[in-house]
PDB file of C-alpha atoms in Angstrom:
ATOM      1  CA  UNK A  11      61.496 -15.207  55.849  1.00 71.00           C
ATOM      2  CA  UNK A  12      61.214 -17.136  52.466  1.00 94.00           C
ATOM      3  CA  UNK A  13      65.192 -17.140  51.779  1.00 96.00           C
ATOM      4  CA  UNK A  14      65.548 -19.296  54.930  1.00 97.00           C
ATOM      5  CA  UNK A  15      62.692 -21.763  54.113  1.00 97.00           C
ATOM      6  CA  UNK A  16      63.764 -21.806  50.599  1.00 97.00           C
ATOM      7  CA  UNK A  17      67.567 -22.381  51.099  1.00 98.00           C
ATOM      8  CA  UNK A  18      66.754 -25.245  53.408  1.00 98.00           C
ATOM      9  CA  UNK A  19      64.113 -26.822  51.036  1.00 97.00           C
ATOM     10  CA  UNK A  20      66.742 -26.321  48.396  1.00 97.00           C
ATOM     11  CA  UNK A  21      69.737 -27.718  50.182  1.00 98.00           C
ATOM     12  CA  UNK A  22      67.898 -31.036  51.264  1.00 98.00           C
ATOM     13  CA  UNK A  23      66.091 -31.351  47.496  1.00 97.00           C
ATOM     14  CA  UNK A  24      69.817 -31.278  46.111  1.00 97.00           C
ATOM     15  CA  UNK A  25      71.290 -33.804  48.539  1.00 98.00           C
ATOM     16  CA  UNK A  26      73.614 -31.438  50.581  1.00 98.00           C
ATOM     17  CA  UNK A  27      74.737 -30.945  54.083  1.00 98.00           C
ATOM     18  CA  UNK A  28      74.981 -27.672  55.532  1.00 98.00           C
ATOM     19  CA  UNK A  29      78.520 -28.401  55.899  1.00 98.00           C
ATOM     20  CA  UNK A  30      78.896 -29.181  51.996  1.00 98.00           C
ATOM     21  CA  UNK A  31      76.684 -26.339  51.092  1.00 98.00           C
ATOM     22  CA  UNK A  32      79.317 -24.504  52.587  1.00 98.00           C
ATOM     23  CA  UNK A  33      82.011 -26.230  51.458  1.00 98.00           C
ATOM     24  CA  UNK A  34      80.490 -25.100  48.111  1.00 98.00           C
ATOM     25  CA  UNK A  35      80.118 -21.265  48.819  1.00 98.00           C
ATOM     26  CA  UNK A  36      83.020 -21.218  50.712  1.00 97.00           C
ATOM     27  CA  UNK A  37      81.720 -20.238  54.018  1.00 97.00           C
ATOM     28  CA  UNK A  38      81.453 -21.936  57.031  1.00 97.00           C
ATOM     29  CA  UNK A  39      78.522 -24.771  58.479  1.00 98.00           C
ATOM     30  CA  UNK A  40      77.435 -22.251  60.928  1.00 98.00           C
ATOM     31  CA  UNK A  41      76.883 -19.387  58.613  1.00 98.00           C
ATOM     32  CA  UNK A  42      74.544 -21.506  56.925  1.00 98.00           C
ATOM     33  CA  UNK A  43      72.604 -22.546  59.670  1.00 98.00           C
ATOM     34  CA  UNK A  44      72.253 -19.102  61.010  1.00 98.00           C
ATOM     35  CA  UNK A  45      70.862 -18.228  57.329  1.00 98.00           C
ATOM     36  CA  UNK A  46      68.625 -21.367  57.310  1.00 98.00           C
ATOM     37  CA  UNK A  47      67.120 -20.430  60.751  1.00 97.00           C
ATOM     38  CA  UNK A  48      66.518 -16.508  59.703  1.00 95.00           C
ATOM     39  CA  UNK A  49      69.240 -15.344  62.277  1.00 97.00           C
ATOM     40  CA  UNK A  50      71.413 -14.089  59.898  1.00 97.00           C
ATOM     41  CA  UNK A  51      70.702 -12.366  56.296  1.00 96.00           C
ATOM     42  CA  UNK A  52      73.329 -13.191  53.572  1.00 97.00           C
ATOM     43  CA  UNK A  53      74.855 -10.408  51.237  1.00 97.00           C
ATOM     44  CA  UNK A  54      73.566 -10.193  47.726  1.00 96.00           C
ATOM     45  CA  UNK A  55      77.135 -11.779  46.389  1.00 97.00           C
ATOM     46  CA  UNK A  56      76.811 -14.667  48.980  1.00 98.00           C
ATOM     47  CA  UNK A  57      72.853 -15.373  47.776  1.00 97.00           C
ATOM     48  CA  UNK A  58      73.829 -15.785  44.018  1.00 97.00           C
ATOM     49  CA  UNK A  59      76.670 -18.208  45.096  1.00 98.00           C
ATOM     50  CA  UNK A  60      73.901 -20.299  47.690  1.00 98.00           C
ATOM     51  CA  UNK A  61      71.748 -20.077  44.308  1.00 98.00           C
ATOM     52  CA  UNK A  62      74.324 -21.250  41.831  1.00 98.00           C
ATOM     53  CA  UNK A  63      75.359 -24.028  43.969  1.00 98.00           C
ATOM     54  CA  UNK A  64      71.907 -25.274  44.501  1.00 98.00           C
ATOM     55  CA  UNK A  65      71.205 -25.375  40.955  1.00 97.00           C
ATOM     56  CA  UNK A  66      68.833 -22.896  41.178  1.00 97.00           C
ATOM     57  CA  UNK A  67      67.821 -18.944  40.504  1.00 97.00           C
ATOM     58  CA  UNK A  68      68.307 -16.407  42.860  1.00 96.00           C
ATOM     59  CA  UNK A  69      64.401 -15.564  42.486  1.00 95.00           C
ATOM     60  CA  UNK A  70      63.565 -18.953  43.596  1.00 95.00           C
ATOM     61  CA  UNK A  71      65.549 -19.078  46.575  1.00 95.00           C
ATOM     62  CA  UNK A  72      64.664 -15.439  47.527  1.00 94.00           C
ATOM     63  CA  UNK A  73      60.917 -15.583  46.493  1.00 92.00           C
ATOM     64  CA  UNK A  74      60.043 -18.838  46.398  1.00 75.00           C
TER      65      UNK A  74
END
């Protein structure tokens, strides 16, 4: 899944841990891990928050 790969790539590029990203979007670290591993698909609202927190666009996060 592109979202999982792109989320991890952008998070690492931003120099954030899963826990740090989770804190920025009011989630928990395990949720970020599950998304990055393709076990969960975030809601559209959370995906938008993730993109904002990573300083990227929704399109870049979803489609790469």
